[in-house]
Every structure is written in C-alpha cells, then in structure tokens.
PDB file of C-alpha atoms in Angstrom:
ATOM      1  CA  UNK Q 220       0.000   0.000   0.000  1.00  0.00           C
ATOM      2  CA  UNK Q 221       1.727   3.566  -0.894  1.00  0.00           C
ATOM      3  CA  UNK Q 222       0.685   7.133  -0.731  1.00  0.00           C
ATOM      4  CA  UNK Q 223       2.669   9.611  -2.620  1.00  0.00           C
ATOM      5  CA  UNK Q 224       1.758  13.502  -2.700  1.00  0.00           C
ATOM      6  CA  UNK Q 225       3.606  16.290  -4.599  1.00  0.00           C
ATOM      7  CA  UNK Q 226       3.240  19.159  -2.820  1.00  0.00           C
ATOM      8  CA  UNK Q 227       4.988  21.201  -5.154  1.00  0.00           C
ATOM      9  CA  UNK Q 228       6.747  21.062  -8.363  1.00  0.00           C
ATOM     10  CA  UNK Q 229       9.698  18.898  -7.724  1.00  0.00           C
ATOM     11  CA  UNK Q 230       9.133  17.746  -4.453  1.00  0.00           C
ATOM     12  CA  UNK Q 231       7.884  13.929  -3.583  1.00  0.00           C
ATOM     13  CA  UNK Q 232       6.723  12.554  -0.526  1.00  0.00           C
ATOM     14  CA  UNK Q 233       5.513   9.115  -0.190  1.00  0.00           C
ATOM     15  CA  UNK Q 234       4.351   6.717   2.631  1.00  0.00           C
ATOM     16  CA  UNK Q 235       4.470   2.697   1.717  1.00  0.00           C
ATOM     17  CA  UNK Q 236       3.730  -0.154   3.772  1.00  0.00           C
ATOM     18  CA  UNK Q 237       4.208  -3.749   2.497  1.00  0.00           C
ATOM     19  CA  UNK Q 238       3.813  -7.416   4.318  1.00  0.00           C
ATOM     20  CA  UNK Q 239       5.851 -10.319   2.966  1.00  0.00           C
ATOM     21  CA  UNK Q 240       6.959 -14.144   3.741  1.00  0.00           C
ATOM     22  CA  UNK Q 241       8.845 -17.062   2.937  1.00  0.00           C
ATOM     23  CA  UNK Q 242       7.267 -20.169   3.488  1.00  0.00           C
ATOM     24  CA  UNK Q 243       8.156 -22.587   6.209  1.00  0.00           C
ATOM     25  CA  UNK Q 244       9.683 -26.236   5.096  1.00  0.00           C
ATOM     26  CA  UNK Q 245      10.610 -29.837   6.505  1.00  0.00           C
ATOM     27  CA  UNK Q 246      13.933 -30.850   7.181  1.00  0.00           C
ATOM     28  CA  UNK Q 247      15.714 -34.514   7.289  1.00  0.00           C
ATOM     29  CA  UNK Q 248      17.115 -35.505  10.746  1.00  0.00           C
ATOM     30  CA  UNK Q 249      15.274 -32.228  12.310  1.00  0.00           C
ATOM     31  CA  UNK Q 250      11.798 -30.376  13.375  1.00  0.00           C
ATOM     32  CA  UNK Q 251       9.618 -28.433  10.241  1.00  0.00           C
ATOM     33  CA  UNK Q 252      10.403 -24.513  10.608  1.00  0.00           C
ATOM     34  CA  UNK Q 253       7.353 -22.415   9.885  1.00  0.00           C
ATOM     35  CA  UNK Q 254       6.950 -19.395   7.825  1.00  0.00           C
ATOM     36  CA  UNK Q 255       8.936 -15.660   8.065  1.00  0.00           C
ATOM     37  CA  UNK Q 256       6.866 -12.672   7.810  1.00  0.00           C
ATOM     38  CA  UNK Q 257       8.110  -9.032   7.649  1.00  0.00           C
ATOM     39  CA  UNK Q 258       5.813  -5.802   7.807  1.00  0.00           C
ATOM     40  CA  UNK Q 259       7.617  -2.891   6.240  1.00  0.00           C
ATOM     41  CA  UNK Q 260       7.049   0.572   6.495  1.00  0.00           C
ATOM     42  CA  UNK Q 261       8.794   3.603   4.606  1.00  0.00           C
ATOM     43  CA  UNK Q 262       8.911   7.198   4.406  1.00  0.00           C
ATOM     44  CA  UNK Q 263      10.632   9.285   2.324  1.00  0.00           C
ATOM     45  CA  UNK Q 264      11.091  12.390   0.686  1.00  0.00           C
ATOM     46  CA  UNK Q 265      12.556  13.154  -3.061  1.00  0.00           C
ATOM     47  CA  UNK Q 266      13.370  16.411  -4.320  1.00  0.00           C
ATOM     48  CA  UNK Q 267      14.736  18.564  -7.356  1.00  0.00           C
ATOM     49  CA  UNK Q 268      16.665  21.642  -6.865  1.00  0.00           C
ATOM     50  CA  UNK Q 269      18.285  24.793  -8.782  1.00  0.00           C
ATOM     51  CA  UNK Q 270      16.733  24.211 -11.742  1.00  0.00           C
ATOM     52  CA  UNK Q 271      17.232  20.071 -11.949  1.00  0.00           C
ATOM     53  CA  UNK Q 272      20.676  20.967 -11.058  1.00  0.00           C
ATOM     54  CA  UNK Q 273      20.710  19.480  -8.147  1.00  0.00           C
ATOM     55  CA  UNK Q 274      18.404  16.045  -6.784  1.00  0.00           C
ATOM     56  CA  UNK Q 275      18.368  14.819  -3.066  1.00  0.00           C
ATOM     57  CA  UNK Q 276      15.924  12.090  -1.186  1.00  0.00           C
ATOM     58  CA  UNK Q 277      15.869  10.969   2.044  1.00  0.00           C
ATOM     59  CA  UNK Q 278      13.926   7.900   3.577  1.00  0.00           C
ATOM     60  CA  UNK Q 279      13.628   5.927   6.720  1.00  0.00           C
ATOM     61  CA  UNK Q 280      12.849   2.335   7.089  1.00  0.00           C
ATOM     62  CA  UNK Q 281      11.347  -0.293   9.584  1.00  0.00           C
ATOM     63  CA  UNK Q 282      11.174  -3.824   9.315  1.00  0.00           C
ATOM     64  CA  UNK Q 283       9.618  -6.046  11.886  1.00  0.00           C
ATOM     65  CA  UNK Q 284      10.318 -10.047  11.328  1.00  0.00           C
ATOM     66  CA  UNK Q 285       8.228 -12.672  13.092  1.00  0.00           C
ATOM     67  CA  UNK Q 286       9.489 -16.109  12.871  1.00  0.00           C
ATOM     68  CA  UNK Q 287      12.350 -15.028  11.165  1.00  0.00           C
ATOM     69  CA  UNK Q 288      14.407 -18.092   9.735  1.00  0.00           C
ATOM     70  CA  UNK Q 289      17.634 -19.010  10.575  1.00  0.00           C
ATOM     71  CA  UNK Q 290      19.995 -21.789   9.875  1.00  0.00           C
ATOM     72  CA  UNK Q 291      21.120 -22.741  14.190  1.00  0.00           C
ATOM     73  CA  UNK Q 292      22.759 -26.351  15.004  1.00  0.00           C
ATOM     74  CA  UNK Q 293      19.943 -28.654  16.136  1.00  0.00           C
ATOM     75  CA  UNK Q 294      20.877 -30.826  18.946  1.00  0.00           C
ATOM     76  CA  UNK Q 295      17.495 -33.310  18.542  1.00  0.00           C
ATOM     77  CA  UNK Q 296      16.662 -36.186  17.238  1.00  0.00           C
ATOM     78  CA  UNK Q 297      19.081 -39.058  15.880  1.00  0.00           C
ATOM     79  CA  UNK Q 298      22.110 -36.973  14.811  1.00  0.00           C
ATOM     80  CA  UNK Q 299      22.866 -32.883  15.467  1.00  0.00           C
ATOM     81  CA  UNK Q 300      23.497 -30.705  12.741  1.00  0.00           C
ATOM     82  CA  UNK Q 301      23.124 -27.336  11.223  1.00  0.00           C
ATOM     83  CA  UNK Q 302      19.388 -26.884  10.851  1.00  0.00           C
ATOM     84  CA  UNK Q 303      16.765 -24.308   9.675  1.00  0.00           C
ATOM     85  CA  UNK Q 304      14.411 -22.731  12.876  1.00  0.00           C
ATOM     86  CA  UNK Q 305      12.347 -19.730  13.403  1.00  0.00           C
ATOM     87  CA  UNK Q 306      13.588 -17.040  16.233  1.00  0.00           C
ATOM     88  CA  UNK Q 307      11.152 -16.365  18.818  1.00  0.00           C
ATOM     89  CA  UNK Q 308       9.916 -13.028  18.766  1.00  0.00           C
ATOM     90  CA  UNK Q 309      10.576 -10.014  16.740  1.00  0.00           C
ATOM     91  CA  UNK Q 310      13.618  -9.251  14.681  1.00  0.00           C
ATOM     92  CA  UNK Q 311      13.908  -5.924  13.649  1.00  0.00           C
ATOM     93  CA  UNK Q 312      15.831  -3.666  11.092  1.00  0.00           C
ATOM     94  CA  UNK Q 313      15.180  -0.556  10.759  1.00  0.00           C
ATOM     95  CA  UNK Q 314      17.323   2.711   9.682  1.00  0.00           C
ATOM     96  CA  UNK Q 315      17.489   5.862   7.076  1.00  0.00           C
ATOM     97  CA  UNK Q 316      18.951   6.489   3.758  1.00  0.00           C
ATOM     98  CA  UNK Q 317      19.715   9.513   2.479  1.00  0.00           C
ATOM     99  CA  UNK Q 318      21.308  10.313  -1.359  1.00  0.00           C
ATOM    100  CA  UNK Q 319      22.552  13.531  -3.110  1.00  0.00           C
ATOM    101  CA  UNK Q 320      23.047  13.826  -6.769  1.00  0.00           C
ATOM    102  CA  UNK Q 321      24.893  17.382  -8.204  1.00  0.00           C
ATOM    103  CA  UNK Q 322      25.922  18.585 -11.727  1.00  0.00           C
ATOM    104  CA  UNK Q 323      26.979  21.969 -12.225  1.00  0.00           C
ATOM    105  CA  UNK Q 324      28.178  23.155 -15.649  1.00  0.00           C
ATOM    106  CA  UNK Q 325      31.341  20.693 -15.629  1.00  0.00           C
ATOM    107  CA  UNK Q 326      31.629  19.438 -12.227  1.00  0.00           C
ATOM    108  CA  UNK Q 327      29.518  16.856 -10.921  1.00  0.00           C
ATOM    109  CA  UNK Q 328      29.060  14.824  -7.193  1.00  0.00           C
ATOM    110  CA  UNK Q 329      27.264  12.326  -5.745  1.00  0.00           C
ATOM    111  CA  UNK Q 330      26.761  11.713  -2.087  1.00  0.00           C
ATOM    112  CA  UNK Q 331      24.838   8.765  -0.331  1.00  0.00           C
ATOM    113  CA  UNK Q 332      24.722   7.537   3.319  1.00  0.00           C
ATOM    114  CA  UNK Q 333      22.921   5.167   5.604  1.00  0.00           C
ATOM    115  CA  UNK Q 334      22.432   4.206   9.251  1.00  0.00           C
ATOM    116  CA  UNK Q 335      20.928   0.933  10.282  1.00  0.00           C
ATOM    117  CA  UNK Q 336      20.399  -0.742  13.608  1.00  0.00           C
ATOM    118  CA  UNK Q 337      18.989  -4.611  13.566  1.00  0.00           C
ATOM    119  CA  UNK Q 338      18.155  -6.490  16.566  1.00  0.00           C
ATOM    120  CA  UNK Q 339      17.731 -10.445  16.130  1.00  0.00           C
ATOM    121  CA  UNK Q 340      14.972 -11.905  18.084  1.00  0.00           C
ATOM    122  CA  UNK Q 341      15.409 -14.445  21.125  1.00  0.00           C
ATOM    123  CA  UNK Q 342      18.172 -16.911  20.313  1.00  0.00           C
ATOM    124  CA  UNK Q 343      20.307 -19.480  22.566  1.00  0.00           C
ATOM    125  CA  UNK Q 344      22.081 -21.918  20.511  1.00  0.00           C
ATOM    126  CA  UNK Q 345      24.902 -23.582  20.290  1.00  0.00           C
ATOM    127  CA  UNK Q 346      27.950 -22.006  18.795  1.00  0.00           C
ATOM    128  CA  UNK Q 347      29.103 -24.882  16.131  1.00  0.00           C
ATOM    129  CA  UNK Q 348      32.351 -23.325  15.544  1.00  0.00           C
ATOM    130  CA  UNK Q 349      33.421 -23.843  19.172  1.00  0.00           C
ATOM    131  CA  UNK Q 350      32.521 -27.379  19.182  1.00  0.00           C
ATOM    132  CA  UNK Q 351      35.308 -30.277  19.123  1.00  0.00           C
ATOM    133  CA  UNK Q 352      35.866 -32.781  16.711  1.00  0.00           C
ATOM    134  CA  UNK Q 353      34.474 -36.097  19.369  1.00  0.00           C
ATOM    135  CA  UNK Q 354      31.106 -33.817  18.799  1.00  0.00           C
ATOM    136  CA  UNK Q 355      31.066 -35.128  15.292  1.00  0.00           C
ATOM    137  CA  UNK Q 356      27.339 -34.522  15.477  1.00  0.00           C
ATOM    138  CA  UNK Q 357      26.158 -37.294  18.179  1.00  0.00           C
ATOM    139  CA  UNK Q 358      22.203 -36.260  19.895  1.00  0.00           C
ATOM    140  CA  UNK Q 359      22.456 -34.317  22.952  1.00  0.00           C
ATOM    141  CA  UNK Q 360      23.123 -36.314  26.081  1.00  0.00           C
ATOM    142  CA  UNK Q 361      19.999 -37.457  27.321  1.00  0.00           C
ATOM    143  CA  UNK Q 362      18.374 -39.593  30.321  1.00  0.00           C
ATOM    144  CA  UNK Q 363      20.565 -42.088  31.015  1.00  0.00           C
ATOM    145  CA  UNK Q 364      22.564 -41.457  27.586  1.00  0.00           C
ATOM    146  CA  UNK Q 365      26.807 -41.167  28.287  1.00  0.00           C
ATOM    147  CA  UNK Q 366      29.378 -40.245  25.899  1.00  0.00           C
ATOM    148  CA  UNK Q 367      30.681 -41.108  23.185  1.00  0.00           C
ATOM    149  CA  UNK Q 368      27.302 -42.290  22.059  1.00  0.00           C
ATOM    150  CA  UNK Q 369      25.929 -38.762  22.328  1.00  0.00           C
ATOM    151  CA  UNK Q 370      27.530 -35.355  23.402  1.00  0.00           C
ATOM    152  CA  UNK Q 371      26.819 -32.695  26.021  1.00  0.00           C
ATOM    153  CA  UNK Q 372      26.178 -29.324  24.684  1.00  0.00           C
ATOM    154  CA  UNK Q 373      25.123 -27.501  27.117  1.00  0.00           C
ATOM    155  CA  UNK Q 374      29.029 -25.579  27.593  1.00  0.00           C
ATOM    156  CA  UNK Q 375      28.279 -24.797  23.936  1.00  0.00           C
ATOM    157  CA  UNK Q 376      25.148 -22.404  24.032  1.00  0.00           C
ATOM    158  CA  UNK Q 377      25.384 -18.670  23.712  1.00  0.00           C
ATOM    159  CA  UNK Q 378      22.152 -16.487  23.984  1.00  0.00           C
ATOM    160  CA  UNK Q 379      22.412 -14.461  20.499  1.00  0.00           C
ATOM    161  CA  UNK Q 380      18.924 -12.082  20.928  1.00  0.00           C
ATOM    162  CA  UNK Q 381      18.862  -8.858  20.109  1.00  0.00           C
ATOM    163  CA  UNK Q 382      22.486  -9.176  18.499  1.00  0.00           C
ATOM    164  CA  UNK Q 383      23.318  -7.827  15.114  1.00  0.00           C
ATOM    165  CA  UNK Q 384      21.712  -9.496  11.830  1.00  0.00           C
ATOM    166  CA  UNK Q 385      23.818 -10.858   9.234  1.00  0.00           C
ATOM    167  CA  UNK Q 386      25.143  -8.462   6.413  1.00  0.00           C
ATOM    168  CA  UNK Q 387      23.638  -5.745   8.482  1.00  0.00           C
ATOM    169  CA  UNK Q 388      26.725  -3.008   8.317  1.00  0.00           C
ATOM    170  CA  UNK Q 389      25.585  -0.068  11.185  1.00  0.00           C
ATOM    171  CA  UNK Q 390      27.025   2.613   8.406  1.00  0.00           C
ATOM    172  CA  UNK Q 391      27.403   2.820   5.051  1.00  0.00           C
ATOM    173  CA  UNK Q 392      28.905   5.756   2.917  1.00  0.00           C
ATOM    174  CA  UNK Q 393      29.803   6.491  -0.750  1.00  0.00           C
ATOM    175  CA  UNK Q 394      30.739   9.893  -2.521  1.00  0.00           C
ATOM    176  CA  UNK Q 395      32.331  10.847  -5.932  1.00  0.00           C
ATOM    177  CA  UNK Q 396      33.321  14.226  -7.660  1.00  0.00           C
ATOM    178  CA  UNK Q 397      34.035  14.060 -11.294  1.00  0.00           C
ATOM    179  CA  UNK Q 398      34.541  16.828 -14.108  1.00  0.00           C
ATOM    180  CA  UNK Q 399      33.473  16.761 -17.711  1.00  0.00           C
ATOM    181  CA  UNK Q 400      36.322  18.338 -20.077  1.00  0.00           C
ATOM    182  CA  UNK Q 401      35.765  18.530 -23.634  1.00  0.00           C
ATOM    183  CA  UNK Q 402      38.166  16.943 -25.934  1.00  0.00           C
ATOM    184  CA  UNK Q 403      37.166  17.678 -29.463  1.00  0.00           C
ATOM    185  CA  UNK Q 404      33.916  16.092 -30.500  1.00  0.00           C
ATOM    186  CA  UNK Q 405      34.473  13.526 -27.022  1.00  0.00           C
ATOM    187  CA  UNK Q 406      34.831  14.259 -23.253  1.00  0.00           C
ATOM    188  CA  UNK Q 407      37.242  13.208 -20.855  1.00  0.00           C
ATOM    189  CA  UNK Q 408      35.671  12.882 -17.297  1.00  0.00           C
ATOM    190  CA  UNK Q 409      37.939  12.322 -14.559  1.00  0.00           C
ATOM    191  CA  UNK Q 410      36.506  10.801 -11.032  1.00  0.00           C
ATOM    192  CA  UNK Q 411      37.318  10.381  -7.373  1.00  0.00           C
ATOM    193  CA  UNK Q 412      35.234   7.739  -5.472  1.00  0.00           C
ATOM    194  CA  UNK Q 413      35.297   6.955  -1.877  1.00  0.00           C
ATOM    195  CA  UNK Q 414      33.360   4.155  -0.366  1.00  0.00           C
ATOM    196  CA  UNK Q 415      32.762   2.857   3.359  1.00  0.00           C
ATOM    197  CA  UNK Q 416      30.968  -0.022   4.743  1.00  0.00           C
ATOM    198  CA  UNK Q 417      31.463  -0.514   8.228  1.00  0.00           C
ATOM    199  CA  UNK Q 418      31.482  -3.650  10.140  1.00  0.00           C
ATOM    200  CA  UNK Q 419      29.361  -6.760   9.094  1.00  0.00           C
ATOM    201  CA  UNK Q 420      29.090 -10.407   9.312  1.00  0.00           C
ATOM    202  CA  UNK Q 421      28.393 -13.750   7.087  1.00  0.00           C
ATOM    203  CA  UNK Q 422      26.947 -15.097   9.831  1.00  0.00           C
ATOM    204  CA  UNK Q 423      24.543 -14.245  13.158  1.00  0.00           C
ATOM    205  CA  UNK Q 424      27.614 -15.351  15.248  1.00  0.00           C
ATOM    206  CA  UNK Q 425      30.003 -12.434  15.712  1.00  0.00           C
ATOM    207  CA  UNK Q 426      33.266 -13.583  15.258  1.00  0.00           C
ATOM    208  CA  UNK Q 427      36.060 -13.284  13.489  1.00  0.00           C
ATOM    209  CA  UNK Q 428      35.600 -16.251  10.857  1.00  0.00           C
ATOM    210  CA  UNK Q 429      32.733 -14.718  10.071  1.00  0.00           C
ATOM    211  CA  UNK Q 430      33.708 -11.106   9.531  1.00  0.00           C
ATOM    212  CA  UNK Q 431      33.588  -8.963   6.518  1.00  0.00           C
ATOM    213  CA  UNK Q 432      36.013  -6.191   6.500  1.00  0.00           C
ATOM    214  CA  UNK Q 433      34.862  -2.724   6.405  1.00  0.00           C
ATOM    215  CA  UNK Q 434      36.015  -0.863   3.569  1.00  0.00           C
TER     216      UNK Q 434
END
C-alpha cells in the first residue's frame, strides 16, 4: 500500500507499507520450521533543486520479522546438525537512507549515506564453531545417555537475541566528484570515489571467521 503527494513542483513525498513471507519447510534428521513474515514501512522524501541541477531524497525504514528463519545447530533427534528454525519473537531492522546527486556546468558529485540498527529476536544456541571434533554430530546427552554415544552441549550455548543481523553493516557511505572536459567532438571525465561499509558479518555469530572487512 503507498501514498505519494507532490506538494509542489519537484518535491515527492511518499508513505508505503508492504507485508511479505517465505514459506516454512521440513527438514531430514530435524523439526519443520514455519513461515517468516516481515511488515515494512517507509517514508521518504525526493526532491529537485536549482533548476534540476541538483536532486536529493531521504527515507527511513522499519522492518519487523516474526518467525524469522535461521539456519542454528539442532541438537534433537538421531544426529545434530546445522538446521533451519524460526527465532522467537521479533527481529527488527530498521534505519534511514539519504542520497545527493549534483551537476553543475562541468563538475559533478554524488553523495549517499545510511544508518541501520537490527536487533535479532530471542536466540540461545549452540555455537558450532566452538565445538570439538568427538562432537562429530552425536544427539544431545539425554536420560541415562553417556558419551561417546551422544555429546553434552550444554558448555556450547550462547544467547544471540537482540544481536546484530547478518550483512547488516551499522554505516554505510559512498561519494564521488568528477569533471566533464571537452576533448574535441568527445569528453574526458575524470573521477574520485570513496566508499565505506562498516562492520558486518556472514553469519549471526560475531566472530572473526565470520567477519567482513569494512572498507
């Protein structure tokens, strides 16, 4: 559902809303996962300036997750391994985003930003990459059960909720300046870029084997 209004020439505002999923699955060796909703709401603001010269927008962003799906190392049934469950409780992302684009007579710039904060929902699990090799994914120890016919994980768990998501940098930032000279009938346009993503990981665990270098 969107709403956009132009209150003037050149100037945007809009309002959106949107619901989404993924659907939930089986897995072998493990409990069915259900389905991952989002709701997503957005407001923004688009402009163009001095004369088309010069266009900016600016927008923030929330995201609420329920059952959000992610892959955790199941400890039930016959044999433990990495396994697809939904987090209790919400998972949110939310942030702004902001963009400036400039060309006057020769010289030209762009400028774009963003802040983003993410919180996962309630998660204890077991941190697999701590795990030793006699684990080779045995059942959790239970009732009467004794290693090495199954394996206690308990030392192993680590409460993850409200941590950062995955490929969820905090900041992002990119800008450029370039100017067009005429060579003849051609141009010759040089450009200076700059680009920073800060820190992020491949994973929800965050640890070094799993981090992507800011740049």
């Amino acid at each position: 559902v969107g709403l956009n209004w132009t209150p003037a020439p050149g100037q945007f505002i809009y309002v959106f809303a949107a619901r989404g999923y993924d659907s939930g699955g089986l897995a072998t060796g493990g409990p069915a996962f259900g389905p991952e909703h989002v709701n997503d709401f957005e407001l923004g603001w688009k402009s163009t300036l001095l004369d088309g010269r010069l266009q900016t927008q600016i927008g923030v962003f929330d995201e609420l997750y329920t059952g959000k799906q992610e892959e955790i190392f199941n400890v039930e049934g016959g044999s433990a391994g990495q396994q697809v469950a939904n987090l209790i409780g919400g998972t949110k992302i939310r942030g702004v985003e902001a963009s400036a684009v400039g060309r006057f007579g020769g010289f030209g710039f762009s400028l774009g930003g963003s802040f983003t904060h993410s919180a996962l929902g309630a998660l204890n699990t077991v941190a697999a990459y701590k795990l030793p090799t006699n684990a080779n994914g045995l059942a959790q120890c239970t009732g009467g059960a004794t290693p090495p016919s199954c394996f206690y994980y308990d030392p192993y768990y680590v409460d993850l909720s409200g941590e950062q998501n995955s490929y969820s940098p905090k900041f992002t930032f990119n800008a450029s300046i370039d100017y067009n000279i005429p060579v003849g009938n051609n141009s010759l346009q040089p450009r200076l870029t700059y680009s920073y993503t800060g820190r992020q990981y491949a994973s929800i665990f965050e640890q070094d084997d799993y981090y992507l270098m800011g740049s």
